[in-house]
Amino acid sequence: MLSKALLRVGASAARHPWRVIAAWLIIATLAVLAAVAFGGRTADSMTAPGLDSQRAAELIERAGTGQEGMTAQVVVTPVDDGATFFDDGARTALTRLQTEVKRLPHVLGTSDPAGALHAGGDTAVRGGLVSADGRIAVVRVQYPDQSRLSAEDLDALVELGDRLRAELPLRVEMGGSLFYAFSDPDGGVSELIGLLAAAAILFLAFGSLVAAALPIGMAVFGLTVGVATMTVLAGVTDVPAFAPVLGSMVGLGVGIDYALFVLARHREYLACGLDPQAAAGRAVATAGRPVVFAGGIVVVSILGLAVADVPFMTVGGVAVSVVVLTMVLASVTLLPAFLGVAGPRLARPGRVSRIGRALQSRKPGRLARRRDPAAGAAHAAGWRRWIGHVGRHPVPYAVGAAGLLLTATLPVLGLRVGLPDDGSLPHSRTERRAYDLVAEGFGPGTNGPLVIAADPTGDPGVLDRLVGAVAADPGIASVTPTHIDRATGIATLVVFPTTSPQDKATADTIARLRTDVLPTAIGDGPARAHVGGAAASLSDVGRRTSQRLPVFVAAVLAMSFLLLMLVFRSVLVPLKAVLLNLLSIGASYGIMVAVFQWGWGGALIGLEATVPIVSFIPMFLFAILFGLSMDYEVFLLSHVREEYLRTGDNGTAIVEGISRTARIITSAALIMVAVFLSFAVADDPSAKMFGLGLATAIFIDATVVRMVLVPATMTLLGRTNWWLPKWLDRMLPRGPVGTDHPPVRSSAVRI
């Protein structure tokens, strides 16, 4: 049985704590050394096989135009309000800036606005290098592909910009994919804020600095190993840039939560008179089983992202799952070692009773067959009164809470996925200031160019038709001259939409080019053309994830239902859990739409402009949230089931089981909310969405769902909560996956 195995592991770790701590120190050291020696940087490859944008990228790579590499842009404007680049002084300064940028390491080349100005102002304006009023110029910088670059290249460009600002009469701003790839994520500060908030909540919950420090220490150990392992994985494959931030966010949340569950049960056993080693073993055997189960659901849910058939999402899910698995292992090995070192200092003042001595002699397999002896000390009178009150008025509370969550879900009908561009960053970032200057001088679509790659094989006249048809489209502002590779014959042309990358109209333009403009221009000939570029890639990924989301949701729901049915030997309990989790996740989606798309309260998290929801975030959030919500479901229902098996009375089981877990679930939820909200104030819109979405869902789940809807619906269902048909009971396996309690036979449940 799983409880027996966990009892042995926990007790052994508590008896030999320094061995276990030393082993984790060695593992952490080796993981960090491996990350330094073999690790790689995160790399965003927002493509997927079979997409039109991917086919365009393949043609561009074959042509070797250099457009497949990294880019940056240096946007400049004269400091003097009356000066323009048509003047000799500003033009001379621009020439020096271009020369300095070309000398940087790994720069393949730059655009030449200064040369175009010498040839004539109209030439510079037509080439999209200088704005019509002469106030803004853009120097586009071409780098090789990301594998040949590092953060040092970005540092060199930024340092050059800082120096030239002081030496030239120009305002210099910068942006581009080089910044997107190598800017350090601002998750470090968020992690520190989250840890401090969690420490404060733990201290208030336990009233002990030692008790508050242990979950934090365990989480830091686990996070170090998990993130270092993720870095090693990045040396083997492309790990998306959001994975370390998301892994830290989820890892801290679940790690501290899991430690809290085990620590709370450990203190209960200490209060009953068990010695610290025995108490740690019992705590891991009882609280550790829901931790292992809940962690497994989180991992399986996240790995289910593979159904989207988007490689960067699959790899990102694997990377985050590594962190969660590390936290589960730390909870059942490292934490009991810490408990063994802490010894009796974690015990609450209280009498040592004969019940404690009885516990010491009880066989592990019978741990949960009787009511927890420390439960009486843990009951909160306020929670018992509240649960009892809800149980006496289940209908109004169930209808009211469900109505509230459904109302919060309504904004989901307006959900729009897309790519928040640099225009969503705060004005303190140079990327945002460069974005605004480009939009001001050349139009918003210049910040998100599309690249059309064409293979005109067998139809030499197709290129003229393509250029004319694309330029005539109402969504296209301008088209650059066609570049034709002599070796392959592949042609590429860069086109600028009239709207910004995150505008819905841009996605409509991309769709129109593919379904109408390009097919009409090509006709039935052998030539082919595809639309690529960052905006097109994100649009394609968003469409694919939207198409695969229903399949993914159905798979996660079915898996969760089956696992909960195995654990609780019931049909209605897992069905109710699945439906209530859907409600809380739907409400969090609705709140995200209201904040990010409608701008409600966006200023509170530093959001300066409305943005669409990042295309891959809804699927990622569903995977993570459904797994995390099961933590509380398993922890709560395990106690309710214990009471039901002990008393056979559904009402008593609900009141006693929920009131025993209410304080722990509330504290755990506050910790998760604090950790996730600390990431909601990051500069990156994706981090904000992950942080706010996770925090909102956990808050709703631990309050409205667990403390209102669960007791109300379980009261309404009565003894049918635990109904299981006899034929199904015989078919379901028992053992490590199933419950450690004696099953409730269907014959004992009268409907």
JSON list of N, CA and C in Angstrom, two decimals, residues 18 162 171 187 320 340 358 474 488 537 572 576 610 637 750:
[
{"chain": "A", "resi": 18, "resn": "TRP", "atom": "N", "xyz": [20.41, 14.08, 8.44]},
{"chain": "A", "resi": 18, "resn": "TRP", "atom": "CA", "xyz": [21.58, 14.71, 7.81]},
{"chain": "A", "resi": 18, "resn": "TRP", "atom": "C", "xyz": [22.02, 13.95, 6.57]},
{"chain": "A", "resi": 162, "resn": "ASP", "atom": "N", "xyz": [23.64, 53.23, -24.81]},
{"chain": "A", "resi": 162, "resn": "ASP", "atom": "CA", "xyz": [23.86, 54.11, -23.66]},
{"chain": "A", "resi": 162, "resn": "ASP", "atom": "C", "xyz": [24.98, 55.11, -23.95]},
{"chain": "A", "resi": 171, "resn": "ARG", "atom": "N", "xyz": [18.00, 60.95, -29.58]},
{"chain": "A", "resi": 171, "resn": "ARG", "atom": "CA", "xyz": [17.31, 60.04, -28.65]},
{"chain": "A", "resi": 171, "resn": "ARG", "atom": "C", "xyz": [17.36, 58.66, -29.27]},
{"chain": "A", "resi": 187, "resn": "GLY", "atom": "N", "xyz": [11.56, 37.48, -13.34]},
{"chain": "A", "resi": 187, "resn": "GLY", "atom": "CA", "xyz": [10.94, 36.59, -12.36]},
{"chain": "A", "resi": 187, "resn": "GLY", "atom": "C", "xyz": [11.67, 36.54, -11.04]},
{"chain": "A", "resi": 320, "resn": "VAL", "atom": "N", "xyz": [8.06, 22.27, -16.98]},
{"chain": "A", "resi": 320, "resn": "VAL", "atom": "CA", "xyz": [7.32, 22.62, -15.76]},
{"chain": "A", "resi": 320, "resn": "VAL", "atom": "C", "xyz": [7.02, 21.36, -14.94]},
{"chain": "A", "resi": 340, "resn": "GLY", "atom": "N", "xyz": [12.75, 16.00, 11.22]},
{"chain": "A", "resi": 340, "resn": "GLY", "atom": "CA", "xyz": [13.58, 15.27, 12.17]},
{"chain": "A", "resi": 340, "resn": "GLY", "atom": "C", "xyz": [14.61, 16.16, 12.84]},
{"chain": "A", "resi": 358, "resn": "ALA", "atom": "N", "xyz": [-1.09, 4.95, 21.90]},
{"chain": "A", "resi": 358, "resn": "ALA", "atom": "CA", "xyz": [-1.82, 4.00, 21.07]},
{"chain": "A", "resi": 358, "resn": "ALA", "atom": "C", "xyz": [-1.45, 4.15, 19.60]},
{"chain": "A", "resi": 474, "resn": "PRO", "atom": "N", "xyz": [-6.53, 46.02, -48.91]},
{"chain": "A", "resi": 474, "resn": "PRO", "atom": "CA", "xyz": [-6.77, 47.17, -48.01]},
{"chain": "A", "resi": 474, "resn": "PRO", "atom": "C", "xyz": [-6.08, 47.06, -46.66]},
{"chain": "A", "resi": 488, "resn": "THR", "atom": "N", "xyz": [18.29, 29.36, -55.55]},
{"chain": "A", "resi": 488, "resn": "THR", "atom": "CA", "xyz": [17.06, 28.57, -55.39]},
{"chain": "A", "resi": 488, "resn": "THR", "atom": "C", "xyz": [15.87, 29.15, -56.16]},
{"chain": "A", "resi": 537, "resn": "SER", "atom": "N", "xyz": [3.03, 33.61, -37.39]},
{"chain": "A", "resi": 537, "resn": "SER", "atom": "CA", "xyz": [3.30, 32.40, -36.61]},
{"chain": "A", "resi": 537, "resn": "SER", "atom": "C", "xyz": [2.41, 32.34, -35.37]},
{"chain": "A", "resi": 572, "resn": "LEU", "atom": "N", "xyz": [-20.52, 10.08, -8.09]},
{"chain": "A", "resi": 572, "resn": "LEU", "atom": "CA", "xyz": [-20.97, 11.46, -8.04]},
{"chain": "A", "resi": 572, "resn": "LEU", "atom": "C", "xyz": [-19.92, 12.41, -7.48]},
{"chain": "A", "resi": 576, "resn": "LYS", "atom": "N", "xyz": [-18.95, 15.68, -9.53]},
{"chain": "A", "resi": 576, "resn": "LYS", "atom": "CA", "xyz": [-19.12, 17.01, -8.92]},
{"chain": "A", "resi": 576, "resn": "LYS", "atom": "C", "xyz": [-17.81, 17.78, -8.92]},
{"chain": "A", "resi": 610, "resn": "THR", "atom": "N", "xyz": [-4.65, 47.70, -23.19]},
{"chain": "A", "resi": 610, "resn": "THR", "atom": "CA", "xyz": [-5.36, 46.44, -23.33]},
{"chain": "A", "resi": 610, "resn": "THR", "atom": "C", "xyz": [-4.63, 45.56, -24.35]},
{"chain": "A", "resi": 637, "resn": "LEU", "atom": "N", "xyz": [-11.61, 16.04, 0.47]},
{"chain": "A", "resi": 637, "resn": "LEU", "atom": "CA", "xyz": [-12.47, 14.87, 0.41]},
{"chain": "A", "resi": 637, "resn": "LEU", "atom": "C", "xyz": [-11.89, 13.67, 1.15]},
{"chain": "A", "resi": 750, "resn": "ARG", "atom": "N", "xyz": [-28.03, 3.50, 0.70]},
{"chain": "A", "resi": 750, "resn": "ARG", "atom": "CA", "xyz": [-29.42, 3.39, 0.29]},
{"chain": "A", "resi": 750, "resn": "ARG", "atom": "C", "xyz": [-29.86, 4.69, -0.37]}
]
